[in-house]
Amino acid sequence: MKRRRDLVGTLSCLRCFFSLTKKDPNTTKRKRAMEDSSSSSSSSSSERYCYNPILRWNPQVEDYFIKAYGSDHFSRISKALTRPSCYSCIRVNTLKSTSDAVIQKLLTIIKEEEGGSESESEIGRISKCEFPGLEDYVVFYRGSGPHVIDYARPPKEIIVSRKCAEAVLRGAQVYVPGVIACSAHVEKGDVIAVSVGVEQPALDGGGWGIGITRGTVLLGFKTDPYYFERNGLYIGQGTAMMSRAGMFRVSEGIAVDMSNRVYELPSFHDVLEGEIFLQNLPSIVTAHALACPGGFPVMEIAYRSLQWLSSISWSLHVVLR
C-alpha cells in the first residue's frame, strides 16, 4: 500500500471592504492585495502546521474495499487508520499486585505530578477491562486528542522518523536516534516543532525510504527536504534538550522534551516497574483465548479461540473507539 500524501492546496480568503467615505482607488487595491496575501499566508500556515495525514491506497486495493464496505464506510476506515489509539493497555503482574492496587497507585502518581486532588475526569480515565477473564489483570488508561497546537511562525523544527513519531504519539519523548533533520542554530531550551518524514517509494522502484541524509539542515524554505510532503504531519512541539550539534554528535539521550502533543498519553516509562507493563490488547486477548485446559486438541483450541475473539471483537470496537 502506498503511504503518499496529496499536496495540500492553499486556500485564499477574499474579504470585502466597505467604506463610508470616498477613498483613493489605488490605495484600496493595495490594501486588498495586502489583506489577501495575509489571509492566504495564514490559511496556508494553519494547513501546514497541523496533524491531518491522508492515507493513499493502491488503486486496486482501494476499489476492492470500496465495493466491500461502501464508499462512506471505507472513507471512515481510512481516516481512522491515520489516527493513533487514544488508550494505553496495561497488563498487571498478578504475582506482585492487583488491578485495584495498580489503579490506586496510578491515581496517586497523577495527583502528585499535578500537585492537586484527584479530579473526576482523571479517575474516569483509568478503568479495569470490562470483559470476563481480563478484569483481573488488564487496566485501560484513556488519553486525549486530537489537540490543536499553537506553533510559532515560522518555527524551529526537526524531522523525526516514522517509528519515532509513532512512539511520540503514544507518550514518548523524542530520542536522539529518531532525529533525521533539524533547523540551523537550534540551542538547548529552544521551542521546537516536530514533524515526521514518512517513507516514500523510490523513483527507481527500489523500495521505500525517507531519502534524507541524517543531519540535514532545515532552512525553512520550500527547497527543504520533504517540505510539501510534511504538510499536515506535525505531531507536536517541545523543548530542545541539547543543541543541534549535540543531537547529531551523541548516540543516545532525549533530544526534545515534548510538552504539547497532538495526542496526549503518558509513557509509563519506569512507572510501577515490575508491577505493570504495556502490552497491546490483541496480544493479551490471544494469550487469554489460548489458555485452555489440558487435553484439548490443537485444532479445538484454535477453533474456540476464533469463536471467542469473534464474539468480543465488535464489543471491543465500541468500548475502545
PDB file of C-alpha atoms in Angstrom:
ATOM      1  CA  MET A   1       0.000   0.000   0.000  1.00  0.00           C
ATOM      2  CA  LYS A   2       1.316   3.422  -0.782  1.00  0.00           C
ATOM      3  CA  ARG A   3       1.708   5.904   2.009  1.00  0.00           C
ATOM      4  CA  ARG A   4       1.861   9.037  -0.089  1.00  0.00           C
ATOM      5  CA  ARG A   5       0.114  12.249   0.821  1.00  0.00           C
ATOM      6  CA  ASP A   6      -1.583  14.664  -1.529  1.00  0.00           C
ATOM      7  CA  LEU A   7      -0.205  18.185  -1.647  1.00  0.00           C
ATOM      8  CA  VAL A   8      -2.442  20.474   0.360  1.00  0.00           C
ATOM      9  CA  GLY A   9      -3.605  23.415  -1.764  1.00  0.00           C
ATOM     10  CA  THR A  10      -3.517  26.906  -0.347  1.00  0.00           C
ATOM     11  CA  LEU A  11      -6.923  28.403   0.252  1.00  0.00           C
ATOM     12  CA  SER A  12      -7.322  32.072  -0.427  1.00  0.00           C
ATOM     13  CA  CYS A  13      -9.832  34.018   1.647  1.00  0.00           C
ATOM     14  CA  LEU A  14     -11.201  37.125  -0.054  1.00  0.00           C
ATOM     15  CA  ARG A  15     -12.550  39.959   2.052  1.00  0.00           C
ATOM     16  CA  CYS A  16     -14.969  42.650   1.059  1.00  0.00           C
ATOM     17  CA  PHE A  17     -14.196  46.221   2.067  1.00  0.00           C
ATOM     18  CA  PHE A  18     -16.861  48.709   2.891  1.00  0.00           C
ATOM     19  CA  SER A  19     -16.246  52.393   3.335  1.00  0.00           C
ATOM     20  CA  LEU A  20     -18.439  55.266   4.333  1.00  0.00           C
ATOM     21  CA  THR A  21     -16.076  57.826   2.809  1.00  0.00           C
ATOM     22  CA  LYS A  22     -14.547  58.163  -0.618  1.00  0.00           C
ATOM     23  CA  LYS A  23     -11.010  56.789  -0.872  1.00  0.00           C
ATOM     24  CA  ASP A  24      -8.255  56.635  -3.437  1.00  0.00           C
ATOM     25  CA  PRO A  25      -8.965  53.556  -5.649  1.00  0.00           C
ATOM     26  CA  ASN A  26      -5.249  52.709  -5.842  1.00  0.00           C
ATOM     27  CA  THR A  27      -4.966  52.725  -2.050  1.00  0.00           C
ATOM     28  CA  THR A  28      -7.950  50.393  -1.793  1.00  0.00           C
ATOM     29  CA  LYS A  29      -6.411  48.000  -4.339  1.00  0.00           C
ATOM     30  CA  ARG A  30      -3.123  47.911  -2.420  1.00  0.00           C
ATOM     31  CA  LYS A  31      -4.928  47.203   0.842  1.00  0.00           C
ATOM     32  CA  ARG A  32      -6.920  44.427  -0.777  1.00  0.00           C
ATOM     33  CA  ALA A  33      -3.760  42.843  -2.120  1.00  0.00           C
ATOM     34  CA  MET A  34      -2.102  43.005   1.306  1.00  0.00           C
ATOM     35  CA  GLU A  35      -5.154  41.547   3.069  1.00  0.00           C
ATOM     36  CA  ASP A  36      -5.468  38.739   0.510  1.00  0.00           C
ATOM     37  CA  SER A  37      -1.785  37.908   0.870  1.00  0.00           C
ATOM     38  CA  SER A  38      -2.002  37.915   4.675  1.00  0.00           C
ATOM     39  CA  SER A  39      -5.148  35.779   4.675  1.00  0.00           C
ATOM     40  CA  SER A  40      -3.660  33.302   2.226  1.00  0.00           C
ATOM     41  CA  SER A  41      -0.464  33.054   4.280  1.00  0.00           C
ATOM     42  CA  SER A  42      -2.437  32.460   7.489  1.00  0.00           C
ATOM     43  CA  SER A  43      -4.577  29.786   5.842  1.00  0.00           C
ATOM     44  CA  SER A  44      -1.507  28.099   4.375  1.00  0.00           C
ATOM     45  CA  SER A  45       0.275  28.084   7.753  1.00  0.00           C
ATOM     46  CA  SER A  46      -2.715  26.603   9.578  1.00  0.00           C
ATOM     47  CA  GLU A  47      -2.957  23.827   6.997  1.00  0.00           C
ATOM     48  CA  ARG A  48       0.761  23.107   7.137  1.00  0.00           C
ATOM     49  CA  TYR A  49       1.354  23.157  10.894  1.00  0.00           C
ATOM     50  CA  CYS A  50      -1.265  20.632  11.928  1.00  0.00           C
ATOM     51  CA  TYR A  51      -1.879  16.892  12.061  1.00  0.00           C
ATOM     52  CA  ASN A  52      -4.052  15.849   9.150  1.00  0.00           C
ATOM     53  CA  PRO A  53      -2.499  12.862   7.350  1.00  0.00           C
ATOM     54  CA  ILE A  54      -4.084  11.338   4.259  1.00  0.00           C
ATOM     55  CA  LEU A  55      -3.900   7.603   3.603  1.00  0.00           C
ATOM     56  CA  ARG A  56      -3.243   6.662  -0.014  1.00  0.00           C
ATOM     57  CA  TRP A  57      -4.140   3.144  -1.135  1.00  0.00           C
ATOM     58  CA  ASN A  58      -3.104   1.019  -4.042  1.00  0.00           C
ATOM     59  CA  PRO A  59      -5.917   1.752  -6.557  1.00  0.00           C
ATOM     60  CA  GLN A  60      -6.846  -1.913  -6.970  1.00  0.00           C
ATOM     61  CA  VAL A  61      -6.964  -2.458  -3.215  1.00  0.00           C
ATOM     62  CA  GLU A  62      -8.983   0.731  -2.776  1.00  0.00           C
ATOM     63  CA  ASP A  63     -11.541  -0.365  -5.378  1.00  0.00           C
ATOM     64  CA  TYR A  64     -11.863  -3.753  -3.687  1.00  0.00           C
ATOM     65  CA  PHE A  65     -12.514  -2.247  -0.248  1.00  0.00           C
ATOM     66  CA  ILE A  66     -14.969   0.328  -1.604  1.00  0.00           C
ATOM     67  CA  LYS A  67     -17.005  -2.488  -3.162  1.00  0.00           C
ATOM     68  CA  ALA A  68     -16.812  -4.485   0.075  1.00  0.00           C
ATOM     69  CA  TYR A  69     -17.605  -1.688   2.572  1.00  0.00           C
ATOM     70  CA  GLY A  70     -19.137   1.092   0.533  1.00  0.00           C
ATOM     71  CA  SER A  71     -17.515   4.429  -0.186  1.00  0.00           C
ATOM     72  CA  ASP A  72     -18.595   6.234   3.004  1.00  0.00           C
ATOM     73  CA  HIS A  73     -17.700   3.385   5.371  1.00  0.00           C
ATOM     74  CA  PHE A  74     -14.330   2.834   3.708  1.00  0.00           C
ATOM     75  CA  SER A  75     -13.600   6.570   3.893  1.00  0.00           C
ATOM     76  CA  ARG A  76     -14.171   6.487   7.652  1.00  0.00           C
ATOM     77  CA  ILE A  77     -11.955   3.394   7.954  1.00  0.00           C
ATOM     78  CA  SER A  78      -9.147   5.149   6.074  1.00  0.00           C
ATOM     79  CA  LYS A  79      -9.497   8.218   8.290  1.00  0.00           C
ATOM     80  CA  ALA A  80      -9.392   6.125  11.453  1.00  0.00           C
ATOM     81  CA  LEU A  81      -6.226   4.342  10.310  1.00  0.00           C
ATOM     82  CA  THR A  82      -4.350   7.662  10.309  1.00  0.00           C
ATOM     83  CA  ARG A  83      -5.128   8.261  13.999  1.00  0.00           C
ATOM     84  CA  PRO A  84      -3.278   6.625  16.896  1.00  0.00           C
ATOM     85  CA  SER A  85      -5.127   4.818  19.643  1.00  0.00           C
ATOM     86  CA  CYS A  86      -6.383   7.050  22.456  1.00  0.00           C
ATOM     87  CA  TYR A  87      -5.853   4.494  25.192  1.00  0.00           C
ATOM     88  CA  SER A  88      -2.966   2.606  26.780  1.00  0.00           C
ATOM     89  CA  CYS A  89      -3.471  -1.041  27.636  1.00  0.00           C
ATOM     90  CA  ILE A  90      -1.690  -2.004  30.855  1.00  0.00           C
ATOM     91  CA  ARG A  91      -1.069  -5.576  31.916  1.00  0.00           C
ATOM     92  CA  VAL A  92      -0.781  -6.141  35.663  1.00  0.00           C
ATOM     93  CA  ASN A  93       1.766  -8.573  37.083  1.00  0.00           C
ATOM     94  CA  THR A  94      -0.605 -10.512  39.335  1.00  0.00           C
ATOM     95  CA  LEU A  95       2.336 -12.065  41.180  1.00  0.00           C
ATOM     96  CA  LYS A  96       3.151  -8.635  42.634  1.00  0.00           C
ATOM     97  CA  SER A  97      -0.042  -6.601  42.518  1.00  0.00           C
ATOM     98  CA  THR A  98      -3.723  -6.417  41.600  1.00  0.00           C
ATOM     99  CA  SER A  99      -5.779  -4.270  39.223  1.00  0.00           C
ATOM    100  CA  ASP A 100      -7.332  -2.326  42.105  1.00  0.00           C
ATOM    101  CA  ALA A 101      -3.954  -1.626  43.687  1.00  0.00           C
ATOM    102  CA  VAL A 102      -2.456  -0.503  40.365  1.00  0.00           C
ATOM    103  CA  ILE A 103      -5.354   1.869  39.703  1.00  0.00           C
ATOM    104  CA  GLN A 104      -4.965   3.483  43.133  1.00  0.00           C
ATOM    105  CA  LYS A 105      -1.196   3.850  42.693  1.00  0.00           C
ATOM    106  CA  LEU A 106      -1.604   5.427  39.252  1.00  0.00           C
ATOM    107  CA  LEU A 107      -4.137   7.910  40.631  1.00  0.00           C
ATOM    108  CA  THR A 108      -1.711   8.789  43.429  1.00  0.00           C
ATOM    109  CA  ILE A 109       1.099   9.371  40.914  1.00  0.00           C
ATOM    110  CA  ILE A 110      -1.148  11.638  38.816  1.00  0.00           C
ATOM    111  CA  LYS A 111      -2.153  13.562  41.929  1.00  0.00           C
ATOM    112  CA  GLU A 112       1.489  14.106  42.925  1.00  0.00           C
ATOM    113  CA  GLU A 113       2.521  15.200  39.417  1.00  0.00           C
ATOM    114  CA  GLU A 114      -0.319  17.696  39.118  1.00  0.00           C
ATOM    115  CA  GLY A 115       0.065  18.924  42.693  1.00  0.00           C
ATOM    116  CA  GLY A 116      -3.641  18.758  43.378  1.00  0.00           C
ATOM    117  CA  SER A 117      -6.530  16.497  44.161  1.00  0.00           C
ATOM    118  CA  GLU A 118      -7.800  13.680  42.024  1.00  0.00           C
ATOM    119  CA  SER A 119     -10.318  15.041  39.559  1.00  0.00           C
ATOM    120  CA  GLU A 120     -13.310  13.046  38.395  1.00  0.00           C
ATOM    121  CA  SER A 121     -12.011  13.187  34.829  1.00  0.00           C
ATOM    122  CA  GLU A 122      -8.708  11.554  35.816  1.00  0.00           C
ATOM    123  CA  ILE A 123     -10.453   8.880  37.864  1.00  0.00           C
ATOM    124  CA  GLY A 124     -12.660   8.077  34.872  1.00  0.00           C
ATOM    125  CA  ARG A 125      -9.656   7.713  32.592  1.00  0.00           C
ATOM    126  CA  ILE A 126      -8.342   4.667  34.450  1.00  0.00           C
ATOM    127  CA  SER A 127     -10.532   1.595  34.470  1.00  0.00           C
ATOM    128  CA  LYS A 128     -10.489  -2.170  34.501  1.00  0.00           C
ATOM    129  CA  CYS A 129     -11.145  -4.152  31.365  1.00  0.00           C
ATOM    130  CA  GLU A 130     -14.847  -4.987  31.302  1.00  0.00           C
ATOM    131  CA  PHE A 131     -14.625  -8.410  29.692  1.00  0.00           C
ATOM    132  CA  PRO A 132     -14.822 -11.625  31.739  1.00  0.00           C
ATOM    133  CA  GLY A 133     -11.438 -13.104  32.474  1.00  0.00           C
ATOM    134  CA  LEU A 134      -9.499  -9.924  31.716  1.00  0.00           C
ATOM    135  CA  GLU A 135     -10.712  -7.654  34.508  1.00  0.00           C
ATOM    136  CA  ASP A 136      -8.245  -9.170  36.985  1.00  0.00           C
ATOM    137  CA  TYR A 137      -5.087  -8.164  35.131  1.00  0.00           C
ATOM    138  CA  VAL A 138      -5.898  -5.637  32.362  1.00  0.00           C
ATOM    139  CA  VAL A 139      -6.266  -1.895  33.001  1.00  0.00           C
ATOM    140  CA  PHE A 140      -7.035   0.846  30.481  1.00  0.00           C
ATOM    141  CA  TYR A 141      -5.801   4.432  30.602  1.00  0.00           C
ATOM    142  CA  ARG A 142      -7.664   6.777  28.282  1.00  0.00           C
ATOM    143  CA  GLY A 143      -5.702   9.608  26.709  1.00  0.00           C
ATOM    144  CA  SER A 144      -6.991  12.644  24.858  1.00  0.00           C
ATOM    145  CA  GLY A 145      -6.794  14.228  21.422  1.00  0.00           C
ATOM    146  CA  PRO A 146      -6.508  15.422  18.828  1.00  0.00           C
ATOM    147  CA  HIS A 147      -5.337  18.747  20.269  1.00  0.00           C
ATOM    148  CA  VAL A 148      -4.671  21.925  18.306  1.00  0.00           C
ATOM    149  CA  ILE A 149      -1.077  23.073  18.811  1.00  0.00           C
ATOM    150  CA  ASP A 150      -0.158  26.747  18.595  1.00  0.00           C
ATOM    151  CA  TYR A 151       3.154  26.628  16.721  1.00  0.00           C
ATOM    152  CA  ALA A 152       5.492  29.589  16.406  1.00  0.00           C
ATOM    153  CA  ARG A 153       5.594  31.122  12.906  1.00  0.00           C
ATOM    154  CA  PRO A 154       7.920  30.067  11.394  1.00  0.00           C
ATOM    155  CA  PRO A 155       9.068  27.519  13.973  1.00  0.00           C
ATOM    156  CA  LYS A 156      12.427  25.937  14.517  1.00  0.00           C
ATOM    157  CA  GLU A 157      11.809  22.310  13.774  1.00  0.00           C
ATOM    158  CA  ILE A 158      13.098  18.788  13.467  1.00  0.00           C
ATOM    159  CA  ILE A 159      12.086  15.871  11.281  1.00  0.00           C
ATOM    160  CA  VAL A 160      11.808  12.506  13.007  1.00  0.00           C
ATOM    161  CA  SER A 161      11.416   9.014  11.617  1.00  0.00           C
ATOM    162  CA  ARG A 162       8.002   7.396  11.349  1.00  0.00           C
ATOM    163  CA  LYS A 163       8.776   4.929  14.153  1.00  0.00           C
ATOM    164  CA  CYS A 164       9.877   7.779  16.415  1.00  0.00           C
ATOM    165  CA  ALA A 165       6.696   9.709  15.592  1.00  0.00           C
ATOM    166  CA  GLU A 166       4.534   6.685  16.398  1.00  0.00           C
ATOM    167  CA  ALA A 167       6.227   6.435  19.800  1.00  0.00           C
ATOM    168  CA  VAL A 168       5.748  10.175  20.453  1.00  0.00           C
ATOM    169  CA  LEU A 169       2.037   9.862  19.695  1.00  0.00           C
ATOM    170  CA  ARG A 170       1.969   7.138  22.348  1.00  0.00           C
ATOM    171  CA  GLY A 171       3.540   9.354  25.006  1.00  0.00           C
ATOM    172  CA  ALA A 172       7.289   9.023  24.410  1.00  0.00           C
ATOM    173  CA  GLN A 173       9.849  11.807  24.187  1.00  0.00           C
ATOM    174  CA  VAL A 174      11.927  12.416  21.055  1.00  0.00           C
ATOM    175  CA  TYR A 175      15.167  10.497  21.479  1.00  0.00           C
ATOM    176  CA  VAL A 176      18.365  11.196  19.550  1.00  0.00           C
ATOM    177  CA  PRO A 177      18.284   8.124  17.261  1.00  0.00           C
ATOM    178  CA  GLY A 178      14.900   9.204  15.872  1.00  0.00           C
ATOM    179  CA  VAL A 179      16.048  12.666  14.743  1.00  0.00           C
ATOM    180  CA  ILE A 180      16.727  12.901  10.994  1.00  0.00           C
ATOM    181  CA  ALA A 181      16.989  16.627  10.237  1.00  0.00           C
ATOM    182  CA  CYS A 182      16.996  19.840  12.255  1.00  0.00           C
ATOM    183  CA  SER A 183      16.805  23.595  11.766  1.00  0.00           C
ATOM    184  CA  ALA A 184      20.010  25.615  11.900  1.00  0.00           C
ATOM    185  CA  HIS A 185      21.083  27.408  15.100  1.00  0.00           C
ATOM    186  CA  VAL A 186      18.999  25.278  17.469  1.00  0.00           C
ATOM    187  CA  GLU A 187      20.222  25.580  21.056  1.00  0.00           C
ATOM    188  CA  LYS A 188      19.221  23.880  24.286  1.00  0.00           C
ATOM    189  CA  GLY A 189      15.986  25.384  25.592  1.00  0.00           C
ATOM    190  CA  ASP A 190      14.591  26.412  22.195  1.00  0.00           C
ATOM    191  CA  VAL A 191      10.963  25.621  21.374  1.00  0.00           C
ATOM    192  CA  ILE A 192      10.938  23.002  18.614  1.00  0.00           C
ATOM    193  CA  ALA A 193       8.133  21.857  16.294  1.00  0.00           C
ATOM    194  CA  VAL A 194       8.246  18.158  15.446  1.00  0.00           C
ATOM    195  CA  SER A 195       7.196  16.754  12.077  1.00  0.00           C
ATOM    196  CA  VAL A 196       7.513  13.267  10.647  1.00  0.00           C
ATOM    197  CA  GLY A 197       9.214  12.084   7.496  1.00  0.00           C
ATOM    198  CA  VAL A 198       7.112   9.249   6.081  1.00  0.00           C
ATOM    199  CA  GLU A 199       8.721   6.759   3.744  1.00  0.00           C
ATOM    200  CA  GLN A 200       8.116   7.349   0.041  1.00  0.00           C
ATOM    201  CA  PRO A 201       8.507   4.908  -2.869  1.00  0.00           C
ATOM    202  CA  ALA A 202      11.879   5.242  -4.578  1.00  0.00           C
ATOM    203  CA  LEU A 203      11.794   6.729  -8.074  1.00  0.00           C
ATOM    204  CA  ASP A 204      13.832   3.815  -9.415  1.00  0.00           C
ATOM    205  CA  GLY A 205      11.394   1.302  -7.932  1.00  0.00           C
ATOM    206  CA  GLY A 206      13.960   0.106  -5.431  1.00  0.00           C
ATOM    207  CA  GLY A 207      11.689   0.015  -2.398  1.00  0.00           C
ATOM    208  CA  TRP A 208      10.754   2.643   0.159  1.00  0.00           C
ATOM    209  CA  GLY A 209      12.798   5.185   2.056  1.00  0.00           C
ATOM    210  CA  ILE A 210      12.915   8.664   3.541  1.00  0.00           C
ATOM    211  CA  GLY A 211      15.642   9.875   1.226  1.00  0.00           C
ATOM    212  CA  ILE A 212      17.097  12.342   3.749  1.00  0.00           C
ATOM    213  CA  THR A 213      20.685  12.231   4.956  1.00  0.00           C
ATOM    214  CA  ARG A 214      20.772  12.276   8.751  1.00  0.00           C
ATOM    215  CA  GLY A 215      21.971  15.658   9.926  1.00  0.00           C
ATOM    216  CA  THR A 216      20.393  17.641   7.088  1.00  0.00           C
ATOM    217  CA  VAL A 217      19.917  21.341   7.893  1.00  0.00           C
ATOM    218  CA  LEU A 218      16.371  22.718   7.599  1.00  0.00           C
ATOM    219  CA  LEU A 219      16.310  26.346   6.467  1.00  0.00           C
ATOM    220  CA  GLY A 220      12.543  26.851   6.454  1.00  0.00           C
ATOM    221  CA  PHE A 221      12.411  27.189   2.676  1.00  0.00           C
ATOM    222  CA  LYS A 222      10.297  25.279   0.187  1.00  0.00           C
ATOM    223  CA  THR A 223      13.520  23.703  -1.043  1.00  0.00           C
ATOM    224  CA  ASP A 224      13.906  21.863   2.283  1.00  0.00           C
ATOM    225  CA  PRO A 225      13.645  18.060   2.126  1.00  0.00           C
ATOM    226  CA  TYR A 226      10.069  16.821   2.278  1.00  0.00           C
ATOM    227  CA  TYR A 227       8.784  20.391   2.666  1.00  0.00           C
ATOM    228  CA  PHE A 228       5.451  19.765   0.960  1.00  0.00           C
ATOM    229  CA  GLU A 229       5.190  16.106   1.992  1.00  0.00           C
ATOM    230  CA  ARG A 230       5.261  17.229   5.652  1.00  0.00           C
ATOM    231  CA  ASN A 231       2.210  19.490   5.310  1.00  0.00           C
ATOM    232  CA  GLY A 232      -0.250  18.298   7.935  1.00  0.00           C
ATOM    233  CA  LEU A 233       2.295  15.934   9.521  1.00  0.00           C
ATOM    234  CA  TYR A 234       3.258  17.951  12.608  1.00  0.00           C
ATOM    235  CA  ILE A 235       2.779  15.894  15.771  1.00  0.00           C
ATOM    236  CA  GLY A 236       3.558  18.472  18.457  1.00  0.00           C
ATOM    237  CA  GLN A 237       6.221  20.686  19.930  1.00  0.00           C
ATOM    238  CA  GLY A 238       8.584  20.674  22.856  1.00  0.00           C
ATOM    239  CA  THR A 239      11.830  21.990  24.297  1.00  0.00           C
ATOM    240  CA  ALA A 240      15.235  21.111  22.860  1.00  0.00           C
ATOM    241  CA  MET A 241      17.291  19.280  25.474  1.00  0.00           C
ATOM    242  CA  MET A 242      20.504  19.757  23.529  1.00  0.00           C
ATOM    243  CA  SER A 243      21.838  21.832  20.671  1.00  0.00           C
ATOM    244  CA  ARG A 244      21.591  20.829  17.035  1.00  0.00           C
ATOM    245  CA  ALA A 245      25.256  19.798  17.115  1.00  0.00           C
ATOM    246  CA  GLY A 246      24.606  17.639  20.168  1.00  0.00           C
ATOM    247  CA  MET A 247      21.683  15.827  18.547  1.00  0.00           C
ATOM    248  CA  PHE A 248      23.943  14.503  15.814  1.00  0.00           C
ATOM    249  CA  ARG A 249      27.072  14.069  17.928  1.00  0.00           C
ATOM    250  CA  VAL A 250      25.788  11.719  20.616  1.00  0.00           C
ATOM    251  CA  SER A 251      24.106   8.352  20.121  1.00  0.00           C
ATOM    252  CA  GLU A 252      21.525   8.441  22.913  1.00  0.00           C
ATOM    253  CA  GLY A 253      19.514  10.699  25.161  1.00  0.00           C
ATOM    254  CA  ILE A 254      16.408  12.890  24.899  1.00  0.00           C
ATOM    255  CA  ALA A 255      16.617  15.357  22.011  1.00  0.00           C
ATOM    256  CA  VAL A 256      13.260  17.086  22.578  1.00  0.00           C
ATOM    257  CA  ASP A 257      11.141  17.076  25.730  1.00  0.00           C
ATOM    258  CA  MET A 258       7.597  17.016  24.330  1.00  0.00           C
ATOM    259  CA  SER A 259       5.354  19.447  26.184  1.00  0.00           C
ATOM    260  CA  ASN A 260       2.499  19.563  23.656  1.00  0.00           C
ATOM    261  CA  ARG A 261       1.389  16.565  21.643  1.00  0.00           C
ATOM    262  CA  VAL A 262      -1.457  16.202  19.196  1.00  0.00           C
ATOM    263  CA  TYR A 263      -2.468  13.125  21.194  1.00  0.00           C
ATOM    264  CA  GLU A 264      -1.721  13.062  24.916  1.00  0.00           C
ATOM    265  CA  LEU A 265      -0.862   9.754  26.572  1.00  0.00           C
ATOM    266  CA  PRO A 266       1.520   9.029  29.463  1.00  0.00           C
ATOM    267  CA  SER A 267       4.577   6.968  28.551  1.00  0.00           C
ATOM    268  CA  PHE A 268       4.578   4.824  31.738  1.00  0.00           C
ATOM    269  CA  HIS A 269       8.372   4.668  31.455  1.00  0.00           C
ATOM    270  CA  ASP A 270       9.748   3.479  34.824  1.00  0.00           C
ATOM    271  CA  VAL A 271       6.255   3.708  36.348  1.00  0.00           C
ATOM    272  CA  LEU A 272       5.434   0.927  38.845  1.00  0.00           C
ATOM    273  CA  GLU A 273       8.306  -1.089  37.401  1.00  0.00           C
ATOM    274  CA  GLY A 274       7.793  -4.797  37.974  1.00  0.00           C
ATOM    275  CA  GLU A 275       4.089  -4.384  38.712  1.00  0.00           C
ATOM    276  CA  ILE A 276       2.858  -3.361  35.258  1.00  0.00           C
ATOM    277  CA  PHE A 277       3.944  -3.321  31.637  1.00  0.00           C
ATOM    278  CA  LEU A 278       2.352  -2.113  28.441  1.00  0.00           C
ATOM    279  CA  GLN A 279       1.009  -4.767  26.104  1.00  0.00           C
ATOM    280  CA  ASN A 280      -1.297  -4.409  23.118  1.00  0.00           C
ATOM    281  CA  LEU A 281      -4.789  -5.731  23.758  1.00  0.00           C
ATOM    282  CA  PRO A 282      -4.832  -8.176  20.791  1.00  0.00           C
ATOM    283  CA  SER A 283      -1.761  -9.919  22.250  1.00  0.00           C
ATOM    284  CA  ILE A 284      -3.423 -10.221  25.655  1.00  0.00           C
ATOM    285  CA  VAL A 285      -6.688 -11.469  24.159  1.00  0.00           C
ATOM    286  CA  THR A 286      -4.916 -14.087  22.050  1.00  0.00           C
ATOM    287  CA  ALA A 287      -2.955 -15.451  25.005  1.00  0.00           C
ATOM    288  CA  HIS A 288      -6.093 -15.482  27.155  1.00  0.00           C
ATOM    289  CA  ALA A 289      -8.134 -17.289  24.492  1.00  0.00           C
ATOM    290  CA  LEU A 290      -5.451 -19.929  24.005  1.00  0.00           C
ATOM    291  CA  ALA A 291      -5.178 -20.638  27.728  1.00  0.00           C
ATOM    292  CA  CYS A 292      -7.485 -23.674  27.526  1.00  0.00           C
ATOM    293  CA  PRO A 293      -7.488 -26.608  29.977  1.00  0.00           C
ATOM    294  CA  GLY A 294      -5.197 -29.539  29.242  1.00  0.00           C
ATOM    295  CA  GLY A 295      -6.386 -32.304  26.941  1.00  0.00           C
ATOM    296  CA  PHE A 296      -7.762 -30.047  24.190  1.00  0.00           C
ATOM    297  CA  PRO A 297      -6.538 -30.882  20.687  1.00  0.00           C
ATOM    298  CA  VAL A 298      -4.698 -28.067  18.930  1.00  0.00           C
ATOM    299  CA  MET A 299      -7.460 -27.578  16.324  1.00  0.00           C
ATOM    300  CA  GLU A 300     -10.060 -27.435  19.084  1.00  0.00           C
ATOM    301  CA  ILE A 301      -8.070 -24.705  20.860  1.00  0.00           C
ATOM    302  CA  ALA A 302      -7.776 -22.701  17.646  1.00  0.00           C
ATOM    303  CA  TYR A 303     -11.487 -23.075  16.893  1.00  0.00           C
ATOM    304  CA  ARG A 304     -12.525 -21.989  20.395  1.00  0.00           C
ATOM    305  CA  SER A 305     -10.121 -19.045  20.239  1.00  0.00           C
ATOM    306  CA  LEU A 306     -11.606 -17.810  16.986  1.00  0.00           C
ATOM    307  CA  GLN A 307     -15.116 -18.146  18.394  1.00  0.00           C
ATOM    308  CA  TRP A 308     -14.163 -16.144  21.494  1.00  0.00           C
ATOM    309  CA  LEU A 309     -12.341 -13.440  19.526  1.00  0.00           C
ATOM    310  CA  SER A 310     -15.266 -13.056  17.137  1.00  0.00           C
ATOM    311  CA  SER A 311     -17.747 -12.720  19.980  1.00  0.00           C
ATOM    312  CA  ILE A 312     -15.933  -9.757  21.572  1.00  0.00           C
ATOM    313  CA  SER A 313     -14.441  -8.022  18.519  1.00  0.00           C
ATOM    314  CA  TRP A 314     -17.399  -5.705  17.984  1.00  0.00           C
ATOM    315  CA  SER A 315     -17.779  -5.002  21.705  1.00  0.00           C
ATOM    316  CA  LEU A 316     -14.108  -4.029  21.935  1.00  0.00           C
ATOM    317  CA  HIS A 317     -14.536  -1.681  18.980  1.00  0.00           C
ATOM    318  CA  VAL A 318     -17.466   0.044  20.664  1.00  0.00           C
ATOM    319  CA  VAL A 319     -15.811   0.391  24.065  1.00  0.00           C
ATOM    320  CA  LEU A 320     -12.345   1.484  22.895  1.00  0.00           C
ATOM    321  CA  ARG A 321     -13.190   3.659  19.915  1.00  0.00           C
TER     322      ARG A 321
END
